[in-house]
Amino acid sequence: MMDNLRAASNHVVLKIILGLIILSFVLTGVGNYLIGGNGDYAAKVNGQEISRAQLDRAFNNERSRQQQMLGEQFSQLAGNAGYMQQIRQQALSQLVDEMLLDQYAKELKLAISDEQIKQAIFSQPAFQTDGKFDNTKYLGLINSMGFSADQYAEALRKQLTTQQLISAIAGTDFTLSGEADALAALVSQQRVVRQATLNVDALAAKQQVSDDEIKNYYAQHKNSFLAPEQFRVSYIKLDAANMQQTASEADIEDWYAQHKADYVQPQRNRYSIIQLKNEADAQAVLEQLKQGADFAALAKEKSADPISARQGGDMGWLEPSTTPDELKNARLTSKGQLSGVVKSSVGFLIVRLDDIQPEQVKPLAEVHNAIAEKVKQEKALDAYYKLQQKVSDAASNDNESLASAEQAAGVKAVETDWFGRDNIPEALNFKPVEEAIFNGNLVGENGTPGSNSDMITVEGDRAFILRVTEHKPEAIKTLDEVKEQITGLLKHNKAVAQAKAQADKILADLKAGKQDALKAAGLTFGEAKTFSRNDRDAVVQSVFALAQPQAGKPVYGTSEDMQGNIVLLALDEVKAGNLPEAQKNAMAQGVAQNNAQIAFDALLSNLRKAAKIKYGAAVQMQ
């Protein structure tokens, strides 16, 4: 077991693990803690500096994240200097928040133990294979890292401390049992309601609309009757996947000969080690081994490296690129060979070469089918690019039609029906194709056909040549085109107004105790229906807005249903609901978490207000 993290860093295997985790933190932005300040600074928070290097790293991480998330759209945004400066400001704000939280945690004397850091290291999935530590994996990765264990340990300690602070805040808010019960009763409440419906469609059928009303409505709402821009397009599609090719044995053999290095497995050695703190102890163990002592037993008993010791000193299979210098310096060449005492940065080692796996080259027979597929793909792509160029040249040379391009491609162009921006044909639903159609460059004067497009490539090794054959610009529809539509709208509006007025009168009469008011209007309340707050019904919100009925007297109100009809409501009874204990606890937890988030946001706001924050020249985008 490790007494403290600094001691733990003096183990070959643990140095490998620590370096690997440093990589993960660099990639996610935590590596900002590892960067020292030099040159001008980005900000000083209560006298503590955030360096230009930290800001640049955070900015580049956020830029990469947005590029992965937004794809092609990010290319356009990246050209906007204001947008990129906003990303940089956001990155700096995050760094300031992290530093404020770290400072506050120190003020509260929050601490992370060495044992917690050790467990965080050992639980990293990046170092595991099938849930267990994989020596070869983390040894290979540490070799490519330029960070020390101490640097990573400090970064990890800061991150875990901040997490401890956040958890402490989240755990300070809670909901009392009585509050939870009251909230659960309110949420689970049920209401028994009768309904009477004023059918708007039936009333609309009885409305009269004059020509003047129609003309006035059209004049006031012309822009509501726009006919969208429309296109008809001819296009030729090229697809590499459709260009089936064959692979001869000669092709396969040539490809294998040219790429033989891809199928070479370099020599691998398997080592075991025993790590000792001083040379005298190492020499004593070496003498025991020379006298026939069991290497694995001594490793488990005496090695200062806890991870390899668990495996009897076994370090697993290592390639030259993943073998630490300490093992290379042992200069072992034969199976079973034992080194002398090897001095290293972590103490003194005794190394044994357990096994050797010579360099191997996979025979052609073993990779034949895979190479055949590669050859076919390469030939298909080659044919695709040649055809693409041929069709593109034909379309450029004969810009009045796609006839020459059709002849070059060996296929007929496809003709679309009329479509607009909101219903582009599925076959053309690619952003570069849409942009070519709608940017106006392919439309001639007065809607006449324009030029052929350039070759438009899209993902999946596909490409299009297209031509706008007909075009209709956006235009206001004539009165004759929309007269029927306007007539229907006006009748509906009149019917809604009539239904609302009638409902208001009936409601007033019912509230005044005139129980025959509904009958006089030719309406009756339907059978009672029980509603809960979660019901998907348009009247639910109105139902639960009504006051509770007293002494068996209904409470009346109005609402609208999903069809737009006006509904009269009679609330007869309010029932206490029953919320399962698990749901009640989840609800209380959700309320507490929401309150904790509010508290955390307030904490950050107060820390910022109280802090002395000075921004440097490095804030500006490079």
XYZ file of C-alpha atoms in Angstrom, residues 121-347:
227
model
C -6.078 6.233 -10.423
C -6.782 2.516 -10.086
C -10.424 2.909 -11.161
C -9.570 4.532 -14.495
C -11.154 2.427 -17.312
C -8.438 3.689 -19.672
C -5.946 1.451 -17.892
C -8.078 -1.662 -17.787
C -8.739 -4.635 -20.012
C -11.794 -6.674 -19.125
C -12.046 -4.762 -15.859
C -8.444 -5.422 -14.766
C -5.228 -3.443 -14.978
C -3.361 -4.010 -18.242
C 0.361 -3.363 -17.770
C 1.103 -3.281 -21.480
C -1.612 -0.706 -22.120
C -0.503 1.864 -19.581
C 3.214 1.192 -20.143
C 2.750 1.882 -23.834
C 0.920 5.140 -23.272
C 3.215 6.584 -20.580
C 6.146 6.305 -22.967
C 4.563 8.932 -25.200
C 3.738 11.342 -22.321
C 5.916 14.212 -21.193
C 4.349 14.762 -17.747
C 5.515 13.783 -14.283
C 3.529 11.895 -11.695
C 3.774 14.811 -9.241
C 2.269 17.206 -11.771
C -0.633 14.904 -12.468
C -1.221 14.198 -8.803
C -1.610 17.917 -8.107
C -4.075 18.315 -10.992
C -6.106 15.310 -9.860
C -6.102 16.524 -6.265
C -7.485 19.904 -7.352
C -10.205 18.347 -9.479
C -11.317 15.940 -6.734
C -11.308 18.748 -4.188
C -13.585 20.844 -6.413
C -15.874 17.857 -6.853
C -15.960 17.475 -3.065
C -17.003 21.125 -2.744
C -19.782 20.710 -5.313
C -21.024 17.556 -3.574
C -21.042 19.354 -0.237
C -23.203 22.129 -1.664
C -25.554 19.663 -3.359
C -25.950 17.810 -0.057
C -26.928 20.892 1.971
C -30.431 21.194 0.531
C -33.210 18.833 1.524
C -36.983 18.633 1.690
C -38.707 18.067 5.030
C -41.019 15.075 5.307
C -44.071 17.307 5.824
C -43.139 19.425 2.810
C -42.714 16.317 0.677
C -46.086 14.951 1.785
C -47.833 18.240 1.033
C -46.186 18.512 -2.363
C -47.022 14.870 -3.162
C -50.673 15.439 -2.199
C -50.861 18.470 -4.474
C -49.190 16.722 -7.406
C -51.323 13.564 -7.126
C -54.633 15.383 -6.616
C -57.559 14.309 -8.840
C -60.571 16.351 -9.966
C -64.017 15.146 -11.058
C -65.420 17.300 -13.857
C -68.411 17.367 -16.223
C -68.129 19.054 -19.627
C -70.453 20.680 -22.170
C -69.037 21.550 -25.580
C -69.909 24.411 -27.934
C -68.987 22.997 -31.370
C -67.130 25.715 -33.279
C -67.296 23.891 -36.625
C -71.075 23.592 -36.374
C -71.346 27.304 -35.635
C -68.914 28.158 -38.456
C -71.155 26.395 -40.985
C -73.919 28.876 -40.129
C -71.800 32.035 -40.525
C -72.102 34.460 -43.417
C -69.112 36.254 -44.947
C -69.355 39.134 -47.405
C -67.038 39.858 -50.350
C -65.974 43.085 -48.691
C -64.915 41.198 -45.551
C -62.885 38.816 -47.701
C -61.213 41.684 -49.620
C -60.411 43.591 -46.430
C -58.905 40.516 -44.784
C -56.793 39.799 -47.878
C -55.583 43.405 -48.019
C -54.556 43.324 -44.333
C -52.916 39.886 -44.424
C -51.358 39.615 -47.900
C -47.983 38.578 -46.535
C -49.632 35.566 -44.891
C -50.427 34.122 -48.319
C -46.953 33.792 -49.802
C -46.282 31.041 -52.336
C -42.732 29.843 -51.459
C -39.928 29.716 -53.990
C -40.159 26.524 -56.074
C -37.660 24.551 -58.164
C -37.532 21.687 -60.586
C -34.112 20.072 -60.969
C -32.388 17.561 -63.221
C -29.425 15.750 -61.697
C -26.858 13.020 -62.284
C -25.600 11.123 -59.244
C -22.261 9.308 -59.080
C -21.670 6.782 -56.297
C -18.371 4.945 -55.724
C -20.260 2.129 -53.992
C -21.972 1.275 -57.279
C -18.694 0.875 -59.165
C -18.029 -2.797 -58.516
C -14.474 -3.876 -59.307
C -12.544 -7.148 -59.316
C -9.197 -7.974 -57.724
C -6.892 -10.361 -59.568
C -4.314 -12.472 -57.780
C -1.618 -10.301 -59.323
C -3.295 -7.183 -57.903
C -3.482 -8.771 -54.449
C 0.142 -9.922 -54.512
C 1.370 -6.483 -55.669
C -0.595 -4.744 -52.894
C 0.758 -7.144 -50.278
C 4.323 -6.593 -51.469
C 3.938 -2.805 -51.304
C 2.340 -2.830 -47.838
C 4.207 -5.711 -46.225
C 5.308 -3.477 -43.367
C 1.657 -3.180 -42.295
C 1.623 -6.878 -41.479
C 4.794 -7.054 -39.405
C 4.511 -7.812 -35.674
C 7.782 -6.560 -34.120
C 9.669 -8.634 -31.597
C 8.011 -8.630 -28.166
C 9.685 -9.422 -24.877
C 8.083 -10.410 -21.591
C 9.813 -9.144 -18.474
C 9.439 -9.538 -14.731
C 10.911 -7.079 -12.222
C 11.621 -6.740 -8.511
C 11.959 -3.111 -7.381
C 13.958 -2.282 -4.244
C 14.535 1.038 -2.479
C 18.312 0.718 -2.049
C 21.189 -1.065 -3.722
C 22.035 -3.234 -0.722
C 18.556 -4.735 -0.601
C 18.648 -5.288 -4.353
C 22.008 -7.068 -4.123
C 20.679 -9.311 -1.349
C 17.644 -10.311 -3.406
C 19.858 -10.931 -6.437
C 22.008 -13.345 -4.387
C 18.869 -15.227 -3.307
C 17.784 -15.568 -6.935
C 21.199 -16.854 -7.976
C 20.875 -19.497 -5.268
C 17.575 -20.696 -6.758
C 14.957 -18.645 -4.910
C 11.581 -18.296 -6.636
C 11.430 -14.986 -8.547
C 7.618 -14.592 -8.314
C 7.563 -15.276 -4.590
C 10.324 -12.748 -3.907
C 8.563 -10.162 -6.102
C 5.327 -10.528 -4.142
C 7.189 -10.334 -0.841
C 9.796 -7.640 -1.443
C 9.025 -5.563 -4.567
C 8.238 -1.889 -3.866
C 6.101 -1.729 -7.011
C 2.644 -2.853 -5.771
C 1.066 -3.522 -9.131
C 3.723 -5.723 -10.727
C 4.263 -7.352 -7.326
C 0.697 -8.657 -7.418
C 1.601 -10.467 -10.620
C 4.802 -11.960 -9.249
C 6.772 -9.196 -10.971
C 5.254 -9.877 -14.411
C 5.188 -6.795 -16.663
C 3.393 -8.449 -19.596
C 4.393 -8.432 -23.286
C 6.233 -5.275 -24.373
C 7.220 -4.059 -27.835
C 10.370 -1.943 -28.282
C 8.322 1.258 -28.422
C 6.614 0.496 -25.100
C 9.586 -0.853 -23.164
C 10.866 1.530 -20.420
C 14.526 2.501 -20.620
C 15.213 0.736 -17.297
C 14.344 -2.603 -18.897
C 16.252 -1.861 -22.088
C 19.315 -0.938 -20.035
C 19.309 -4.419 -18.504
C 20.450 -5.636 -21.955
C 18.870 -9.078 -21.639
C 18.924 -11.155 -24.824
C 17.997 -14.745 -23.959
C 14.966 -16.353 -22.371
C 15.319 -16.787 -18.605
C 18.313 -14.418 -18.400
C 18.601 -12.489 -15.122
C 20.052 -8.971 -14.917
C 22.350 -7.580 -12.312
C 21.212 -4.691 -10.128
C 19.913 -1.955 -12.462
C 19.880 1.604 -11.133
C 16.821 3.621 -12.175
C 14.959 6.810 -11.324
C 12.659 4.818 -9.025
C 15.279 2.883 -7.088
